[in-house]
Amino acid sequence: MPPDRMLLEVLLPFRVFLRKRDVSRIVAETAGGAFGMLPHRLDCVAALAPGILTFETPADGEVFIAVDDGVLVKTGLDVRVSVRRAMAGADLATLRDTVEREFLAQDEQARSLRTVMAKLETGFLARFARLHKPLP
């Protein structure tokens, strides 16, 4: 890796999503807005907001990754991004469609899980209340 290029790692809770060498620039989004990062920027830590992480390499050109909430840490030429969910795309239009489809499906699964959990909790509380009824 040339001395003026960064190593970018995007980490998910269960695996390494991306490890890319020779990164010349990175653009990330925080709650305060987007910021750019070049190789000789000072070390920093940033809380990421859901959005698009953009990076550029000579071989791949500009690459877009949709990310969820997370943290970005830059130490020297190493940049690590830790997020719950991430998806890569060749262009923004394709990435947007993929994100909508995948994240909406995950949101539906989460709603379904909450419904099942509410039913289990209600049943448990009803049985628990019957156990504590005073005997005649």
Coordinates of N, CA and C in Angstrom, one line a residue:
M1 N 0.8 -1.2 0.0 CA 0.0 0.0 0.0 C 0.9 1.2 0.0
P2 N 0.7 2.2 -0.9 CA 1.5 3.4 -1.0 C 1.3 4.2 0.4
P3 N 2.3 4.9 0.7 CA 2.3 5.6 2.0 C 1.2 6.7 2.1
D4 N 0.6 7.1 0.9 CA -0.4 8.1 1.0 C -1.8 7.6 0.7
R5 N -2.0 6.3 1.0 CA -3.3 5.6 0.8 C -3.7 5.0 2.2
M6 N -5.0 4.9 2.3 CA -5.6 4.3 3.6 C -6.0 2.9 3.4
L7 N -6.1 2.2 4.5 CA -6.8 0.9 4.6 C -8.1 1.1 5.2
L8 N -9.2 0.7 4.6 CA -10.6 0.8 5.1 C -11.1 -0.5 5.4
E9 N -11.6 -0.7 6.6 CA -12.3 -1.9 7.0 C -13.7 -1.5 7.5
V10 N -14.7 -2.2 7.0 CA -16.1 -2.1 7.4 C -16.5 -3.4 8.1
L11 N -16.8 -3.2 9.4 CA -17.0 -4.4 10.3 C -18.5 -4.4 10.7
L12 N -19.0 -5.6 10.5 CA -20.4 -5.9 11.0 C -20.3 -6.7 12.3
P13 N -21.4 -6.9 13.0 CA -21.3 -7.6 14.3 C -20.8 -9.0 14.1
F14 N -21.0 -9.6 13.0 CA -20.7 -11.1 12.8 C -19.7 -11.4 11.8
R15 N -19.1 -10.3 11.1 CA -18.1 -10.6 10.1 C -17.5 -9.3 9.6
V16 N -16.4 -9.4 8.8 CA -15.8 -8.3 8.2 C -16.5 -8.1 6.8
F17 N -17.2 -7.0 6.6 CA -17.9 -6.8 5.4 C -17.0 -6.4 4.3
L18 N -16.0 -5.6 4.5 CA -15.1 -5.1 3.5 C -13.8 -4.8 4.1
R19 N -12.7 -5.1 3.3 CA -11.3 -4.7 3.7 C -10.7 -4.2 2.4
K20 N -10.4 -2.9 2.3 CA -10.0 -2.4 1.0 C -8.7 -1.6 1.3
R21 N -7.6 -1.9 0.5 CA -6.4 -1.1 0.6 C -6.4 -0.1 -0.5
D22 N -5.4 0.8 -0.4 CA -5.2 1.8 -1.4 C -6.3 2.8 -1.6
V23 N -7.0 3.1 -0.5 CA -8.1 4.1 -0.5 C -7.6 5.5 -0.4
S24 N -8.0 6.3 -1.4 CA -7.4 7.7 -1.4 C -8.3 8.7 -0.7
R25 N -9.6 8.4 -0.6 CA -10.5 9.4 0.1 C -11.7 8.6 0.6
I26 N -12.3 9.2 1.7 CA -13.5 8.6 2.3 C -14.5 9.7 2.6
V27 N -15.8 9.6 2.4 CA -16.8 10.5 2.8 C -17.8 9.7 3.6
A28 N -18.0 10.2 4.9 CA -19.0 9.6 5.8 C -20.0 10.6 6.2
E29 N -21.1 10.1 6.7 CA -22.2 10.9 7.2 C -22.4 10.8 8.7
T30 N -22.5 11.9 9.4 CA -22.8 11.9 10.9 C -24.1 12.7 11.1
A31 N -24.5 12.8 12.3 CA -25.7 13.6 12.6 C -25.5 15.1 12.3
G32 N -24.2 15.5 12.3 CA -23.9 16.9 12.0 C -23.7 17.2 10.6
G33 N -23.7 16.2 9.7 CA -23.5 16.3 8.3 C -22.4 15.4 7.8
A34 N -22.1 15.5 6.5 CA -21.1 14.7 5.9 C -19.7 15.3 6.0
F35 N -18.7 14.5 6.1 CA -17.3 15.0 6.2 C -16.4 14.1 5.4
G36 N -15.4 14.7 4.8 CA -14.4 14.0 4.0 C -13.2 13.7 4.7
M37 N -12.5 12.6 4.3 CA -11.3 12.2 5.0 C -10.2 11.9 3.9
L38 N -9.0 12.5 4.0 CA -7.9 12.2 3.2 C -6.9 11.5 4.1
P39 N -5.9 10.8 3.5 CA -4.9 10.0 4.2 C -4.2 10.7 5.4
H40 N -3.9 12.0 5.2 CA -3.1 12.7 6.3 C -4.0 13.5 7.3
R41 N -5.3 13.2 7.3 CA -6.1 13.9 8.2 C -5.7 13.4 9.6
L42 N -5.9 14.2 10.6 CA -5.6 13.8 12.0 C -6.5 12.7 12.4
D43 N -6.0 11.9 13.3 CA -6.8 10.8 13.9 C -8.1 11.3 14.5
C44 N -9.2 10.5 14.3 CA -10.5 10.9 14.9 C -11.4 9.7 15.1
V45 N -12.5 10.0 15.8 CA -13.6 9.1 16.0 C -14.8 9.8 15.7
A46 N -15.8 9.2 15.0 CA -17.0 9.9 14.7 C -18.2 8.9 14.8
A47 N -19.3 9.3 15.3 CA -20.5 8.5 15.4 C -21.2 8.7 14.0
L48 N -21.5 7.6 13.3 CA -22.1 7.7 12.0 C -23.6 7.6 12.1
A49 N -24.2 8.3 11.2 CA -25.7 8.3 11.1 C -26.0 7.3 9.9
P50 N -27.2 6.7 9.8 CA -27.5 5.9 8.6 C -27.4 6.8 7.4
G51 N -26.7 6.2 6.4 CA -26.5 7.0 5.1 C -25.5 6.3 4.2
I52 N -24.9 7.0 3.4 CA -24.0 6.5 2.4 C -22.5 6.8 2.7
L53 N -21.7 5.7 2.8 CA -20.3 5.9 3.0 C -19.7 5.7 1.6
T54 N -18.9 6.7 1.2 CA -18.3 6.7 -0.1 C -16.8 6.6 0.0
F55 N -16.1 5.8 -0.8 CA -14.7 5.8 -0.8 C -14.2 5.6 -2.2
E56 N -12.9 5.9 -2.4 CA -12.3 5.9 -3.8 C -11.0 5.2 -3.8
T57 N -10.8 4.3 -4.7 CA -9.5 3.6 -5.0 C -9.2 3.8 -6.4
P58 N -7.9 3.7 -6.8 CA -7.5 3.8 -8.2 C -8.1 2.7 -9.0
A59 N -8.2 1.5 -8.4 CA -8.7 0.3 -9.2 C -10.2 0.3 -9.3
D60 N -10.9 0.7 -8.3 CA -12.4 0.6 -8.3 C -13.1 1.9 -8.6
G61 N -12.4 3.0 -8.5 CA -13.1 4.3 -8.7 C -13.9 4.6 -7.4
E62 N -15.0 5.3 -7.6 CA -15.8 5.6 -6.5 C -16.8 4.5 -6.1
V63 N -16.8 4.1 -4.8 CA -17.7 3.0 -4.4 C -18.6 3.5 -3.3
F64 N -19.8 3.0 -3.3 CA -20.9 3.5 -2.3 C -21.3 2.3 -1.5
I65 N -21.4 2.6 -0.2 CA -21.9 1.6 0.8 C -22.9 2.2 1.6
A66 N -24.1 1.6 1.7 CA -25.2 2.1 2.6 C -24.9 1.5 4.0
V67 N -24.8 2.3 5.0 CA -24.5 1.9 6.3 C -25.6 2.3 7.3
D68 N -25.7 1.6 8.4 CA -26.6 1.9 9.5 C -25.9 2.7 10.5
D69 N -26.5 3.0 11.7 CA -25.7 3.7 12.7 C -24.4 2.9 13.0
G70 N -23.4 3.7 13.4 CA -22.1 3.0 13.7 C -21.1 4.0 14.2
V71 N -19.9 3.5 14.2 CA -18.7 4.3 14.6 C -17.6 4.2 13.6
L72 N -16.9 5.4 13.3 CA -15.8 5.4 12.5 C -14.6 5.8 13.3
V73 N -13.5 5.0 13.2 CA -12.3 5.3 13.9 C -11.1 5.4 12.9
K74 N -10.4 6.5 12.9 CA -9.2 6.7 12.1 C -8.0 6.8 13.0
T75 N -7.0 5.9 12.7 CA -5.7 5.9 13.4 C -4.7 5.7 12.4
G76 N -3.9 6.8 12.2 CA -2.9 6.7 11.1 C -3.5 6.6 9.8
L77 N -3.1 5.6 9.0 CA -3.7 5.3 7.7 C -4.8 4.2 7.8
D78 N -5.1 3.8 9.0 CA -6.2 2.7 9.1 C -7.5 3.4 9.5
V79 N -8.5 3.0 8.8 CA -9.9 3.6 9.1 C -10.8 2.3 9.2
R80 N -11.4 2.3 10.4 CA -12.3 1.2 10.7 C -13.7 1.7 11.0
V81 N -14.7 1.1 10.3 CA -16.1 1.5 10.4 C -16.8 0.3 11.0
S82 N -17.5 0.5 12.1 CA -18.2 -0.6 12.7 C -19.7 -0.2 12.7
V83 N -20.5 -1.0 12.0 CA -21.9 -0.7 11.8 C -22.8 -2.0 12.0
R84 N -24.1 -1.9 12.2 CA -24.9 -3.1 12.4 C -25.2 -3.7 11.0
R85 N -25.5 -2.8 10.0 CA -25.8 -3.3 8.7 C -25.1 -2.5 7.6
A86 N -24.7 -3.2 6.5 CA -24.1 -2.5 5.4 C -24.4 -3.2 4.1
M87 N -24.5 -2.4 3.0 CA -24.8 -3.0 1.7 C -24.0 -2.2 0.7
A88 N -23.3 -2.9 -0.2 CA -22.6 -2.2 -1.3 C -23.4 -2.1 -2.6
G89 N -23.0 -1.1 -3.4 CA -23.7 -1.0 -4.7 C -22.8 -0.3 -5.7
A90 N -23.0 -0.7 -6.9 CA -22.2 -0.1 -8.0 C -22.5 1.3 -8.3
D91 N -23.8 1.7 -8.2 CA -24.3 3.1 -8.4 C -25.3 3.4 -7.3
L92 N -25.6 4.6 -7.2 CA -26.6 5.1 -6.1 C -28.0 4.6 -6.4
A93 N -28.4 4.5 -7.6 CA -29.8 4.1 -7.9 C -30.0 2.6 -7.5
T94 N -29.1 1.8 -7.9 CA -29.2 0.4 -7.6 C -29.1 0.2 -6.1
L95 N -28.2 0.9 -5.5 CA -28.0 0.8 -4.0 C -29.3 1.2 -3.3
R96 N -29.9 2.3 -3.7 CA -31.2 2.7 -3.1 C -32.2 1.6 -3.2
D97 N -32.4 1.0 -4.4 CA -33.4 0.0 -4.5 C -33.1 -1.2 -3.6
T98 N -31.9 -1.6 -3.6 CA -31.5 -2.8 -2.7 C -31.7 -2.5 -1.3
V99 N -31.3 -1.3 -0.8 CA -31.5 -0.9 0.6 C -33.0 -0.9 0.9
E100 N -33.8 -0.3 0.1 CA -35.2 -0.2 0.3 C -35.8 -1.6 0.5
R101 N -35.5 -2.5 -0.4 CA -36.0 -3.9 -0.4 C -35.5 -4.6 0.8
E102 N -34.2 -4.6 1.1 CA -33.7 -5.4 2.2 C -34.1 -4.8 3.6
F103 N -33.9 -3.5 3.7 CA -34.2 -2.9 5.0 C -35.7 -3.0 5.3
L104 N -36.6 -2.8 4.3 CA -38.0 -3.0 4.5 C -38.4 -4.4 4.9
A105 N -37.7 -5.4 4.3 CA -38.0 -6.8 4.7 C -37.5 -7.0 6.2
Q106 N -36.4 -6.4 6.6 CA -35.9 -6.6 7.9 C -36.9 -5.9 8.9
D107 N -37.4 -4.7 8.5 CA -38.3 -4.0 9.4 C -39.6 -4.8 9.5
E108 N -40.1 -5.5 8.5 CA -41.3 -6.3 8.6 C -41.0 -7.5 9.5
Q109 N -39.9 -8.1 9.5 CA -39.5 -9.2 10.4 C -39.5 -8.7 11.8
A110 N -39.0 -7.5 12.0 CA -38.9 -6.9 13.4 C -40.3 -6.7 13.9
R111 N -41.2 -6.1 13.1 CA -42.6 -5.9 13.5 C -43.3 -7.2 13.8
S112 N -43.1 -8.3 13.0 CA -43.6 -9.6 13.3 C -43.1 -10.1 14.6
L113 N -41.8 -10.0 14.9 CA -41.2 -10.4 16.1 C -41.8 -9.7 17.3
R114 N -42.0 -8.4 17.2 CA -42.6 -7.6 18.3 C -44.0 -8.1 18.6
T115 N -44.8 -8.4 17.5 CA -46.2 -8.9 17.7 C -46.2 -10.2 18.5
V116 N -45.3 -11.2 18.1 CA -45.2 -12.5 18.7 C -44.8 -12.3 20.2
M117 N -43.8 -11.4 20.4 CA -43.4 -11.2 21.8 C -44.5 -10.6 22.7
A118 N -45.3 -9.7 22.1 CA -46.4 -9.1 22.9 C -47.4 -10.1 23.2
K119 N -47.7 -11.1 22.3 CA -48.6 -12.1 22.6 C -48.1 -13.0 23.7
L120 N -46.8 -13.4 23.6 CA -46.2 -14.2 24.7 C -46.2 -13.5 26.0
E121 N -45.9 -12.3 26.1 CA -45.9 -11.5 27.3 C -47.3 -11.4 27.9
T122 N -48.3 -11.2 27.1 CA -49.7 -11.1 27.5 C -50.2 -12.5 28.1
G123 N -49.9 -13.5 27.4 CA -50.2 -14.9 27.9 C -49.5 -15.2 29.2
F124 N -48.3 -14.8 29.3 CA -47.5 -15.1 30.6 C -48.1 -14.3 31.7
L125 N -48.4 -13.0 31.5 CA -49.0 -12.2 32.6 C -50.4 -12.7 33.0
A126 N -51.2 -13.2 32.0 CA -52.5 -13.7 32.4 C -52.3 -15.0 33.3
R127 N -51.4 -15.9 32.9 CA -51.2 -17.1 33.7 C -50.6 -16.7 35.1
F128 N -49.8 -15.8 35.1 CA -49.1 -15.4 36.4 C -50.2 -14.8 37.3
A129 N -51.1 -14.0 36.7 CA -52.2 -13.4 37.5 C -53.1 -14.4 38.1
R130 N -53.4 -15.5 37.4 CA -54.2 -16.6 37.9 C -53.5 -17.3 39.0
L131 N -52.2 -17.4 38.9 CA -51.5 -18.1 40.0 C -51.6 -17.4 41.3
H132 N -51.7 -16.1 41.3 CA -51.6 -15.3 42.5 C -53.0 -14.9 43.0
K133 N -54.1 -15.5 42.4 CA -55.4 -15.2 42.9 C -55.6 -15.8 44.3
P134 N -56.2 -15.1 45.2 CA -56.4 -15.6 46.6 C -57.4 -16.8 46.5
L135 N -57.1 -17.8 47.2 CA -58.0 -19.0 47.3 C -59.2 -18.6 48.2
P136 N -60.4 -19.2 47.8 CA -61.6 -18.9 48.6 C -61.6 -19.5 49.9

